[in-house]
Amino acid sequence: MISIKRSRGRWRSITGMQLTKHTDYALRVLMYVARKRARCTVADIAAGYQIPRSHVMKLVHQLAGLGYLETVRGKGGGVTLARRPGEINVGRVVRETEETLDVLDCLSEGYAGGCGIAPSCTLKSALRGAQQAFYRELDRYTLADIVPGERRATIAWHARRPAAATR
């Protein structure tokens, strides 16, 4: 993401890794549904986070297509998680909902730009390493880890689960 800010009468660009609102809201939709532990509506989610209903509908559609949510249409319909919260990896959700987190154009796959210092540039390697570290950190977390109380509920669910029959 590149944003331009005016500082002391001059324009300057600031480059940094930042999730789009789309990805932020996608994570929040998953968190809301996980916290509810029951079917909830798009209107519930939109009101809970003060996000436009139309945007929540797009997010729900995308997350259902990715296999994170199940949707039921009509009266009594709504949204539930398609998987247990402990099976939804935060890093994967970010990768699947974020267009790019490349801090430089030359880090993008298929970059065909004409950079004059590319043959001797070591910055690209350092920034790629930082980007990979960012994703590795996100990969350490599941939805159960980021929803208050959900980790305990997941552990309790596993404890109540009947043991597999052995022969």
PDB file of C-alpha atoms in Angstrom:
ATOM      1  CA  MET A   1       0.000   0.000   0.000  1.00  0.00           C
ATOM      2  CA  ILE A   2       1.279   3.432  -0.810  1.00  0.00           C
ATOM      3  CA  SER A   3      -0.374   6.441   0.685  1.00  0.00           C
ATOM      4  CA  ILE A   4       0.484  10.045   0.026  1.00  0.00           C
ATOM      5  CA  LYS A   5       0.471  12.499   2.943  1.00  0.00           C
ATOM      6  CA  ARG A   6       1.048  16.185   3.015  1.00  0.00           C
ATOM      7  CA  SER A   7       3.653  17.203   5.558  1.00  0.00           C
ATOM      8  CA  ARG A   8       4.748  20.800   6.113  1.00  0.00           C
ATOM      9  CA  GLY A   9       3.572  21.892   2.700  1.00  0.00           C
ATOM     10  CA  ARG A  10       5.270  19.018   0.837  1.00  0.00           C
ATOM     11  CA  TRP A  11       3.858  15.773  -0.491  1.00  0.00           C
ATOM     12  CA  ARG A  12       5.648  12.607   0.454  1.00  0.00           C
ATOM     13  CA  SER A  13       4.883   8.942  -0.066  1.00  0.00           C
ATOM     14  CA  ILE A  14       4.854   6.411   2.711  1.00  0.00           C
ATOM     15  CA  THR A  15       5.179   2.746   1.893  1.00  0.00           C
ATOM     16  CA  GLY A  16       4.184   0.015   4.311  1.00  0.00           C
ATOM     17  CA  MET A  17       2.458  -3.299   4.741  1.00  0.00           C
ATOM     18  CA  GLN A  18      -1.156  -2.769   5.616  1.00  0.00           C
ATOM     19  CA  LEU A  19      -4.182  -5.007   5.305  1.00  0.00           C
ATOM     20  CA  THR A  20      -7.005  -3.645   3.229  1.00  0.00           C
ATOM     21  CA  LYS A  21     -10.325  -2.988   4.926  1.00  0.00           C
ATOM     22  CA  HIS A  22     -11.669  -5.902   2.902  1.00  0.00           C
ATOM     23  CA  THR A  23      -9.320  -8.366   4.621  1.00  0.00           C
ATOM     24  CA  ASP A  24      -9.757  -6.708   8.008  1.00  0.00           C
ATOM     25  CA  TYR A  25     -13.535  -7.025   7.686  1.00  0.00           C
ATOM     26  CA  ALA A  26     -13.270 -10.606   6.407  1.00  0.00           C
ATOM     27  CA  LEU A  27     -11.410 -11.566   9.586  1.00  0.00           C
ATOM     28  CA  ARG A  28     -13.953  -9.684  11.684  1.00  0.00           C
ATOM     29  CA  VAL A  29     -16.855 -11.485   9.986  1.00  0.00           C
ATOM     30  CA  LEU A  30     -15.248 -14.829  10.826  1.00  0.00           C
ATOM     31  CA  MET A  31     -14.608 -13.689  14.403  1.00  0.00           C
ATOM     32  CA  TYR A  32     -18.213 -12.526  14.817  1.00  0.00           C
ATOM     33  CA  VAL A  33     -19.648 -15.806  13.543  1.00  0.00           C
ATOM     34  CA  ALA A  34     -17.233 -17.833  15.706  1.00  0.00           C
ATOM     35  CA  ARG A  35     -18.125 -15.815  18.793  1.00  0.00           C
ATOM     36  CA  LYS A  36     -21.874 -16.284  18.198  1.00  0.00           C
ATOM     37  CA  ARG A  37     -21.556 -20.082  17.900  1.00  0.00           C
ATOM     38  CA  ALA A  38     -24.972 -20.064  16.241  1.00  0.00           C
ATOM     39  CA  ARG A  39     -26.457 -18.998  12.933  1.00  0.00           C
ATOM     40  CA  CYS A  40     -26.380 -15.236  12.541  1.00  0.00           C
ATOM     41  CA  THR A  41     -27.538 -12.895   9.818  1.00  0.00           C
ATOM     42  CA  VAL A  42     -25.724 -10.473   7.566  1.00  0.00           C
ATOM     43  CA  ALA A  43     -27.701  -7.701   9.281  1.00  0.00           C
ATOM     44  CA  ASP A  44     -26.386  -8.859  12.703  1.00  0.00           C
ATOM     45  CA  ILE A  45     -22.794  -8.741  11.485  1.00  0.00           C
ATOM     46  CA  ALA A  46     -23.235  -5.378   9.737  1.00  0.00           C
ATOM     47  CA  ALA A  47     -24.773  -3.842  12.859  1.00  0.00           C
ATOM     48  CA  GLY A  48     -22.173  -5.422  15.149  1.00  0.00           C
ATOM     49  CA  TYR A  49     -19.252  -3.866  13.297  1.00  0.00           C
ATOM     50  CA  GLN A  50     -21.011  -0.896  11.688  1.00  0.00           C
ATOM     51  CA  ILE A  51     -20.037  -2.144   8.235  1.00  0.00           C
ATOM     52  CA  PRO A  52     -22.384  -1.513   5.292  1.00  0.00           C
ATOM     53  CA  ARG A  53     -24.703  -4.494   4.799  1.00  0.00           C
ATOM     54  CA  SER A  54     -23.797  -4.698   1.093  1.00  0.00           C
ATOM     55  CA  HIS A  55     -20.119  -5.064   1.976  1.00  0.00           C
ATOM     56  CA  VAL A  56     -20.856  -7.794   4.528  1.00  0.00           C
ATOM     57  CA  MET A  57     -22.881  -9.643   1.884  1.00  0.00           C
ATOM     58  CA  LYS A  58     -19.896  -9.605  -0.486  1.00  0.00           C
ATOM     59  CA  LEU A  59     -17.590 -10.812   2.282  1.00  0.00           C
ATOM     60  CA  VAL A  60     -19.954 -13.617   3.296  1.00  0.00           C
ATOM     61  CA  HIS A  61     -20.240 -14.708  -0.338  1.00  0.00           C
ATOM     62  CA  GLN A  62     -16.447 -14.744  -0.746  1.00  0.00           C
ATOM     63  CA  LEU A  63     -15.819 -16.529   2.573  1.00  0.00           C
ATOM     64  CA  ALA A  64     -18.474 -19.129   1.743  1.00  0.00           C
ATOM     65  CA  GLY A  65     -16.823 -19.679  -1.648  1.00  0.00           C
ATOM     66  CA  LEU A  66     -13.496 -20.212   0.107  1.00  0.00           C
ATOM     67  CA  GLY A  67     -15.091 -22.802   2.403  1.00  0.00           C
ATOM     68  CA  TYR A  68     -14.973 -20.826   5.653  1.00  0.00           C
ATOM     69  CA  LEU A  69     -18.707 -20.138   5.990  1.00  0.00           C
ATOM     70  CA  GLU A  70     -21.922 -22.001   5.293  1.00  0.00           C
ATOM     71  CA  THR A  71     -24.943 -19.984   4.295  1.00  0.00           C
ATOM     72  CA  VAL A  72     -28.650 -20.768   4.405  1.00  0.00           C
ATOM     73  CA  ARG A  73     -31.052 -18.585   2.424  1.00  0.00           C
ATOM     74  CA  GLY A  74     -34.590 -17.659   3.263  1.00  0.00           C
ATOM     75  CA  LYS A  75     -36.577 -17.382   6.465  1.00  0.00           C
ATOM     76  CA  GLY A  76     -34.503 -18.665   9.369  1.00  0.00           C
ATOM     77  CA  GLY A  77     -31.405 -18.516   7.185  1.00  0.00           C
ATOM     78  CA  GLY A  78     -28.055 -17.057   8.058  1.00  0.00           C
ATOM     79  CA  VAL A  79     -24.374 -17.770   8.322  1.00  0.00           C
ATOM     80  CA  THR A  80     -22.376 -20.316  10.324  1.00  0.00           C
ATOM     81  CA  LEU A  81     -18.775 -21.469  10.258  1.00  0.00           C
ATOM     82  CA  ALA A  82     -18.120 -24.296   7.812  1.00  0.00           C
ATOM     83  CA  ARG A  83     -15.164 -25.483   9.929  1.00  0.00           C
ATOM     84  CA  ARG A  84     -14.249 -25.435  13.580  1.00  0.00           C
ATOM     85  CA  PRO A  85     -12.442 -22.204  14.569  1.00  0.00           C
ATOM     86  CA  GLY A  86      -9.248 -24.145  15.280  1.00  0.00           C
ATOM     87  CA  GLU A  87      -9.190 -25.285  11.643  1.00  0.00           C
ATOM     88  CA  ILE A  88      -9.314 -21.767  10.162  1.00  0.00           C
ATOM     89  CA  ASN A  89      -5.787 -20.406   9.770  1.00  0.00           C
ATOM     90  CA  VAL A  90      -5.468 -16.607   9.938  1.00  0.00           C
ATOM     91  CA  GLY A  91      -2.505 -16.501   7.535  1.00  0.00           C
ATOM     92  CA  ARG A  92      -4.403 -18.472   4.911  1.00  0.00           C
ATOM     93  CA  VAL A  93      -7.459 -16.213   5.237  1.00  0.00           C
ATOM     94  CA  VAL A  94      -5.254 -13.147   4.731  1.00  0.00           C
ATOM     95  CA  ARG A  95      -3.563 -14.687   1.677  1.00  0.00           C
ATOM     96  CA  GLU A  96      -6.930 -15.597   0.159  1.00  0.00           C
ATOM     97  CA  THR A  97      -8.627 -12.251   0.782  1.00  0.00           C
ATOM     98  CA  GLU A  98      -5.768  -9.766   0.382  1.00  0.00           C
ATOM     99  CA  GLU A  99      -4.937  -8.676  -3.139  1.00  0.00           C
ATOM    100  CA  THR A 100      -1.288  -8.090  -2.281  1.00  0.00           C
ATOM    101  CA  LEU A 101       0.904  -7.131   0.635  1.00  0.00           C
ATOM    102  CA  ASP A 102       3.948  -6.494  -1.520  1.00  0.00           C
ATOM    103  CA  VAL A 103       5.747  -3.420  -0.217  1.00  0.00           C
ATOM    104  CA  LEU A 104       7.452  -2.879  -3.568  1.00  0.00           C
ATOM    105  CA  ASP A 105       6.179  -3.551  -7.079  1.00  0.00           C
ATOM    106  CA  CYS A 106       9.233  -5.678  -7.819  1.00  0.00           C
ATOM    107  CA  LEU A 107       8.155  -8.183  -5.127  1.00  0.00           C
ATOM    108  CA  SER A 108       4.975  -8.979  -7.063  1.00  0.00           C
ATOM    109  CA  GLU A 109       4.850 -12.233  -8.973  1.00  0.00           C
ATOM    110  CA  GLY A 110       5.319 -11.622 -12.663  1.00  0.00           C
ATOM    111  CA  TYR A 111       6.785  -8.142 -12.195  1.00  0.00           C
ATOM    112  CA  ALA A 112       8.076  -6.988 -15.568  1.00  0.00           C
ATOM    113  CA  GLY A 113       9.094  -3.457 -14.655  1.00  0.00           C
ATOM    114  CA  GLY A 114      12.356  -1.927 -15.714  1.00  0.00           C
ATOM    115  CA  CYS A 115      14.367  -1.362 -12.576  1.00  0.00           C
ATOM    116  CA  GLY A 116      17.871  -0.146 -13.337  1.00  0.00           C
ATOM    117  CA  ILE A 117      19.397  -1.445 -10.097  1.00  0.00           C
ATOM    118  CA  ALA A 118      17.690  -4.875 -10.109  1.00  0.00           C
ATOM    119  CA  PRO A 119      20.897  -6.860 -10.826  1.00  0.00           C
ATOM    120  CA  SER A 120      22.655  -5.513  -7.723  1.00  0.00           C
ATOM    121  CA  CYS A 121      19.684  -4.790  -5.448  1.00  0.00           C
ATOM    122  CA  THR A 122      19.715  -6.500  -2.059  1.00  0.00           C
ATOM    123  CA  LEU A 123      16.730  -4.562  -0.737  1.00  0.00           C
ATOM    124  CA  LYS A 124      14.334  -6.885  -2.577  1.00  0.00           C
ATOM    125  CA  SER A 125      15.678  -9.895  -0.686  1.00  0.00           C
ATOM    126  CA  ALA A 126      15.419  -8.157   2.692  1.00  0.00           C
ATOM    127  CA  LEU A 127      11.851  -7.010   2.075  1.00  0.00           C
ATOM    128  CA  ARG A 128      10.789 -10.408   0.755  1.00  0.00           C
ATOM    129  CA  GLY A 129      12.167 -11.943   3.965  1.00  0.00           C
ATOM    130  CA  ALA A 130      10.191  -9.454   6.054  1.00  0.00           C
ATOM    131  CA  GLN A 131       7.034 -10.251   4.106  1.00  0.00           C
ATOM    132  CA  GLN A 132       7.562 -13.999   4.598  1.00  0.00           C
ATOM    133  CA  ALA A 133       8.119 -13.432   8.337  1.00  0.00           C
ATOM    134  CA  PHE A 134       4.825 -11.516   8.470  1.00  0.00           C
ATOM    135  CA  TYR A 135       2.946 -14.450   6.929  1.00  0.00           C
ATOM    136  CA  ARG A 136       4.779 -16.990   9.105  1.00  0.00           C
ATOM    137  CA  GLU A 137       3.606 -15.089  12.175  1.00  0.00           C
ATOM    138  CA  LEU A 138       0.004 -15.017  10.948  1.00  0.00           C
ATOM    139  CA  ASP A 139       0.238 -18.741  10.141  1.00  0.00           C
ATOM    140  CA  ARG A 140       0.791 -19.422  13.846  1.00  0.00           C
ATOM    141  CA  TYR A 141      -2.788 -18.373  14.641  1.00  0.00           C
ATOM    142  CA  THR A 142      -6.184 -19.893  14.055  1.00  0.00           C
ATOM    143  CA  LEU A 143      -9.567 -18.281  14.464  1.00  0.00           C
ATOM    144  CA  ALA A 144      -9.789 -20.031  17.854  1.00  0.00           C
ATOM    145  CA  ASP A 145      -6.682 -18.137  18.971  1.00  0.00           C
ATOM    146  CA  ILE A 146      -8.060 -14.693  18.138  1.00  0.00           C
ATOM    147  CA  VAL A 147     -11.644 -15.073  19.372  1.00  0.00           C
ATOM    148  CA  PRO A 148     -11.880 -14.573  23.149  1.00  0.00           C
ATOM    149  CA  GLY A 149     -12.917 -17.787  24.882  1.00  0.00           C
ATOM    150  CA  GLU A 150     -12.890 -19.820  21.678  1.00  0.00           C
ATOM    151  CA  ARG A 151      -9.630 -21.609  22.475  1.00  0.00           C
ATOM    152  CA  ARG A 152     -11.158 -22.989  25.694  1.00  0.00           C
ATOM    153  CA  ALA A 153     -14.303 -24.017  23.822  1.00  0.00           C
ATOM    154  CA  THR A 154     -12.234 -25.871  21.221  1.00  0.00           C
ATOM    155  CA  ILE A 155     -10.252 -27.683  23.919  1.00  0.00           C
ATOM    156  CA  ALA A 156     -13.486 -28.604  25.721  1.00  0.00           C
ATOM    157  CA  TRP A 157     -14.987 -29.870  22.442  1.00  0.00           C
ATOM    158  CA  HIS A 158     -12.000 -32.184  21.903  1.00  0.00           C
ATOM    159  CA  ALA A 159     -12.227 -33.419  25.511  1.00  0.00           C
ATOM    160  CA  ARG A 160     -15.939 -34.314  25.084  1.00  0.00           C
ATOM    161  CA  ARG A 161     -15.396 -36.031  21.738  1.00  0.00           C
ATOM    162  CA  PRO A 162     -15.822 -39.827  22.007  1.00  0.00           C
ATOM    163  CA  ALA A 163     -12.637 -41.820  21.582  1.00  0.00           C
ATOM    164  CA  ALA A 164     -12.313 -43.758  18.326  1.00  0.00           C
ATOM    165  CA  ALA A 165     -13.095 -47.441  18.644  1.00  0.00           C
ATOM    166  CA  THR A 166     -10.031 -49.653  18.534  1.00  0.00           C
ATOM    167  CA  ARG A 167      -9.934 -53.211  17.302  1.00  0.00           C
TER     168      ARG A 167
END
